[in-house]
Coordinates of N, CA and C in Angstrom, one line a residue:
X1 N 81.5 262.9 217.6 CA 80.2 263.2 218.3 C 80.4 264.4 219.2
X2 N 81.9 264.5 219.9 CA 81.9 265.7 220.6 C 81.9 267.2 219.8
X3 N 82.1 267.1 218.7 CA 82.4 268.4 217.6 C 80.9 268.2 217.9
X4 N 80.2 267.6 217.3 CA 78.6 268.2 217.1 C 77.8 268.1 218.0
X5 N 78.3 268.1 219.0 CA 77.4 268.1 220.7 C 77.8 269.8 220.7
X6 N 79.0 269.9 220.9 CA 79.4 271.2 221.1 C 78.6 272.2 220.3
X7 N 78.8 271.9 218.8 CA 77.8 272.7 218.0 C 76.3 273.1 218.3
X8 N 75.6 271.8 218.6 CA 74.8 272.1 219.3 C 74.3 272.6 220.4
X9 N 75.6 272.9 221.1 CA 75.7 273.2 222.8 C 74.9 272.6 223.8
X10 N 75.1 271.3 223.8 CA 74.6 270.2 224.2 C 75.3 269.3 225.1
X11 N 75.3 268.1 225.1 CA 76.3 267.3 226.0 C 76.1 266.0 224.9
X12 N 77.0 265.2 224.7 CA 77.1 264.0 224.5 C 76.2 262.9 224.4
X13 N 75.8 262.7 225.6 CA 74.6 261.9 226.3 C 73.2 262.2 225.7
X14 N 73.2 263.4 225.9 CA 72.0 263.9 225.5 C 71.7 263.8 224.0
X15 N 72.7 264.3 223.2 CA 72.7 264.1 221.8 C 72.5 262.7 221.4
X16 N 73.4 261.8 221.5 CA 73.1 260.3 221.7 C 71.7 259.9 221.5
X17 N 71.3 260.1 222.7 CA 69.7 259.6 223.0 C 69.2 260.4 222.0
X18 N 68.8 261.4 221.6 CA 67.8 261.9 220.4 C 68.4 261.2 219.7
X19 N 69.9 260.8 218.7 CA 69.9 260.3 217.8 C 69.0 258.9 217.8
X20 N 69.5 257.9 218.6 CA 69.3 257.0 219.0 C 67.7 256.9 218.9
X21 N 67.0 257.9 219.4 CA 65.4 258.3 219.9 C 64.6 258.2 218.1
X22 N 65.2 259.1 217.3 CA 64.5 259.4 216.4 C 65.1 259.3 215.3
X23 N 66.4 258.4 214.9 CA 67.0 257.6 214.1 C 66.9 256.1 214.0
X24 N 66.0 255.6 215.1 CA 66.4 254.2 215.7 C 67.5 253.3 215.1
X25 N 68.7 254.4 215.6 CA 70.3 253.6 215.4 C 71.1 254.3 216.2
X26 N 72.5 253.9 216.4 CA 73.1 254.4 217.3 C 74.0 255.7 216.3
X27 N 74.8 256.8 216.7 CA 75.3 257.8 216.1 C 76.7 256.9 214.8
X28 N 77.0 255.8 215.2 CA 77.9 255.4 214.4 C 77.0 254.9 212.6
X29 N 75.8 254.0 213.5 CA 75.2 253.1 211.9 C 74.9 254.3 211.4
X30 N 74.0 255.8 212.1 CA 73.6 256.5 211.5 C 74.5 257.6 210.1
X31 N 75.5 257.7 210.9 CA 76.8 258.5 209.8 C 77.1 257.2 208.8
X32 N 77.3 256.2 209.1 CA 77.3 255.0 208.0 C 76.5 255.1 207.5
X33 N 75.4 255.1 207.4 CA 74.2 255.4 206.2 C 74.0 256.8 205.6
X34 N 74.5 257.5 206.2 CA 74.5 258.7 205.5 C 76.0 258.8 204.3
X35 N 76.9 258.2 204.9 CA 78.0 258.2 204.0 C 77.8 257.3 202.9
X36 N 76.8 255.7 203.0 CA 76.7 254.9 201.9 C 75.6 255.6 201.3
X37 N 74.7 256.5 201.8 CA 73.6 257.2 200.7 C 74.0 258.0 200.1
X38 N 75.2 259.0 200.2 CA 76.0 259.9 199.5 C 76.5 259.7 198.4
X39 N 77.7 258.3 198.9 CA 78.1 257.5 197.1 C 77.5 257.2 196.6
X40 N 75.7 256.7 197.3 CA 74.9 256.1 196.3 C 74.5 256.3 195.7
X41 N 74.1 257.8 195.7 CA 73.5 259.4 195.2 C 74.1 259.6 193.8
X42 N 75.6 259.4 194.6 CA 76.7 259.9 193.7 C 76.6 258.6 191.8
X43 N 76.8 257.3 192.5 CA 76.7 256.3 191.9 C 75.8 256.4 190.7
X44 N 74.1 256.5 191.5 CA 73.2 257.3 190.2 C 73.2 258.2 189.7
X45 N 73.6 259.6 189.9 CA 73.4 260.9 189.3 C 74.3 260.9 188.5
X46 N 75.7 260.8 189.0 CA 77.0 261.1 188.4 C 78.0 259.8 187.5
X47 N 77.3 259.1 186.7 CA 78.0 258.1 185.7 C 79.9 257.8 186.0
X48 N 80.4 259.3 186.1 CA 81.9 259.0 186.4 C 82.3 258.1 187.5
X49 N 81.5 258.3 188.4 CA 81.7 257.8 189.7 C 81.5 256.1 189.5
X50 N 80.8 255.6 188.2 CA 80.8 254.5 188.4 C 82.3 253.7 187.7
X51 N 83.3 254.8 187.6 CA 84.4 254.1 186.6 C 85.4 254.0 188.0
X52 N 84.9 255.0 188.8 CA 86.0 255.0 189.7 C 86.5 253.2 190.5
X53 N 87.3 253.5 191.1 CA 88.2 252.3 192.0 C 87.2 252.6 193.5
X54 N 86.7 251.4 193.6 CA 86.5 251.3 195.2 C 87.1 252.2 196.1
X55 N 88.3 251.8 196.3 CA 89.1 252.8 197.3 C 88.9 254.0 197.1
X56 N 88.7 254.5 195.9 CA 88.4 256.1 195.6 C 86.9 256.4 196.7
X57 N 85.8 255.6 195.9 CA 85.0 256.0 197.0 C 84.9 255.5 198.1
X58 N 85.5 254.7 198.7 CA 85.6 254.5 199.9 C 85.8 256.1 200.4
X59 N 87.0 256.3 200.1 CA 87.9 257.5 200.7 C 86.7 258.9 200.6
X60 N 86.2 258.9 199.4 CA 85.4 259.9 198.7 C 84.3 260.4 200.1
X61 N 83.5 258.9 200.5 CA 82.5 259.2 201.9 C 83.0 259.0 203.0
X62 N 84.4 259.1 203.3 CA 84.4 259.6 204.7 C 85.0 258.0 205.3
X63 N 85.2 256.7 204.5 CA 85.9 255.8 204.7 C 87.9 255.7 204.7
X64 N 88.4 255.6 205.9 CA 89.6 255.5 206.0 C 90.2 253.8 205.2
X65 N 89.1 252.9 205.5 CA 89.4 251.5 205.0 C 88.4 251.0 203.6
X66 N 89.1 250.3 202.5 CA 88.6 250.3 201.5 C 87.5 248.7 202.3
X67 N 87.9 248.2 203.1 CA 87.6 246.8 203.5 C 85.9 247.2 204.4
X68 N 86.0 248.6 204.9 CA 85.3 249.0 206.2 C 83.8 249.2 205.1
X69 N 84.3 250.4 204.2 CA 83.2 250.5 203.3 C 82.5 249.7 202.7
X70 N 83.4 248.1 202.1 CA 82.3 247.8 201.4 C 81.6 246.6 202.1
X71 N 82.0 246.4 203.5 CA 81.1 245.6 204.2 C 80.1 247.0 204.8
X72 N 80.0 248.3 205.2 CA 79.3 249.5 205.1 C 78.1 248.7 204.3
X73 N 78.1 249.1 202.9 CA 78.1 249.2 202.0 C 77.1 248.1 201.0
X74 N 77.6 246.7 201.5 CA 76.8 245.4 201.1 C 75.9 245.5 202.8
X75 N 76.2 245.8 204.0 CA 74.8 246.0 204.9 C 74.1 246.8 204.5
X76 N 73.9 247.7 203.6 CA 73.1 249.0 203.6 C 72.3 248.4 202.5
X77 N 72.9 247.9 201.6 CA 72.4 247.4 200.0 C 71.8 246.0 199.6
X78 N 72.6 245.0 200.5 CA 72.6 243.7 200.3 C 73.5 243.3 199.4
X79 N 74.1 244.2 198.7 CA 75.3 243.5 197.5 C 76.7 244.8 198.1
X80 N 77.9 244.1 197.1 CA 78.9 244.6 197.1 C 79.1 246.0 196.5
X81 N 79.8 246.8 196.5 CA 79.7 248.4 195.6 C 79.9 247.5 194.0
X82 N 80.8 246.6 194.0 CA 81.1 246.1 193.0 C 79.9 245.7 192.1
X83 N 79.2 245.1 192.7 CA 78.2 243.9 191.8 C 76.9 245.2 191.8
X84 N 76.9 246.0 192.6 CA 76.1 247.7 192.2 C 76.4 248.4 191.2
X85 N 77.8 248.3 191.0 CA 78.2 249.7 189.7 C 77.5 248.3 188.9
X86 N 78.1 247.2 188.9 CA 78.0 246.5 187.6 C 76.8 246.7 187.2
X87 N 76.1 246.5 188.2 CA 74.4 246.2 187.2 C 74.4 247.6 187.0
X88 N 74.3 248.9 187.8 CA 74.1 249.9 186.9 C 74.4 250.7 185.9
X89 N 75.8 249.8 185.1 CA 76.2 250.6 183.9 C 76.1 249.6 183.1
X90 N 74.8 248.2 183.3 CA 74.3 247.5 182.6 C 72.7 248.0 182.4
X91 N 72.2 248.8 183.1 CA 71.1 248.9 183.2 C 70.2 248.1 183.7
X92 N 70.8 246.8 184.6 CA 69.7 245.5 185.0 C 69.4 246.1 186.6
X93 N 68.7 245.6 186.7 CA 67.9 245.8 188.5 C 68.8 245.9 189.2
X94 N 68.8 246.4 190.5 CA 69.8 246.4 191.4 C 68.8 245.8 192.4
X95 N 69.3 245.0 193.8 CA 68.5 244.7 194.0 C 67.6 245.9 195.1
X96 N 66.4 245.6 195.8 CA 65.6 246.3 196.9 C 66.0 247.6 197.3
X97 N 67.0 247.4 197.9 CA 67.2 248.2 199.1 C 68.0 249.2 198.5
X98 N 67.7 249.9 197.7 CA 67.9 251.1 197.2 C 67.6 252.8 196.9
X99 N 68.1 253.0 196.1 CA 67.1 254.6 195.6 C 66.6 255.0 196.8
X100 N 65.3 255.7 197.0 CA 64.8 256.6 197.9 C 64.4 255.8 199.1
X101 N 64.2 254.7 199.2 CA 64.2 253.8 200.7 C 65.7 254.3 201.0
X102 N 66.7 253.7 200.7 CA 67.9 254.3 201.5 C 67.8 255.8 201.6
X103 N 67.1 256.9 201.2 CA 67.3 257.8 201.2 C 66.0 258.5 202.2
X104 N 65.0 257.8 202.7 CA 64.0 257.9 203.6 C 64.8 257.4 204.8
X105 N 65.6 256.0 205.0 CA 66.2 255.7 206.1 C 67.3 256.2 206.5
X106 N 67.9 256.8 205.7 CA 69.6 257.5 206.1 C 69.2 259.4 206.5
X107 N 67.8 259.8 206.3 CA 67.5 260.8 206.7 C 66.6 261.4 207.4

């Protein structure tokens, strides 16, 4: 948060509070939802991505721990990355909280 305070030539605090203001989340959940909307993105557009290993995308959005992401990951979604690829290289429903709602909320 200090790299992009600075960027903005701002202060910490101050940045904070606008996130906080007009995100209604703190700067942590908000980079968390932007990183599980990324693989999500990725998940649907890009088919490969659904062969990969967890840990890959873990690693892929910005996760150091394979364990961090997919609890990330089932809060963002309500399911696991796992039980996500599955249904979608089955073609069955995924549940709710998906597609463009995560992508109105994480932006």
């Amino acid at each position: 948060m200090n790299l992009l305070a600075s960027q903005f030539k701002t202060n910490v605090t101050y940045l904070s509070k606008i996130i906080n203001k007009s995100k209604n989340q703190n700067f942590n959940n908000y980079i968390n939802s932007l990183r599980i909307h990324y693989i999500t993105n990725k998940l649907y557009n890009e088919k490969k991505y659904r062969e990969y290993k967890i840990s890959y995308l873990a690693e892929e959005c910005g996760y150091a721990s394979t364990q961090v992401f997919v609890i990330a990951f089932k809060n963002e979604h309500g399911v696991t990355p796992s039980y996500f690829i599955k249904h979608l290289k089955n073609d069955n429903d995924i549940p709710e909280r998906t597609g463009s709602e995560v992508a109105d909320q994480a932006i």
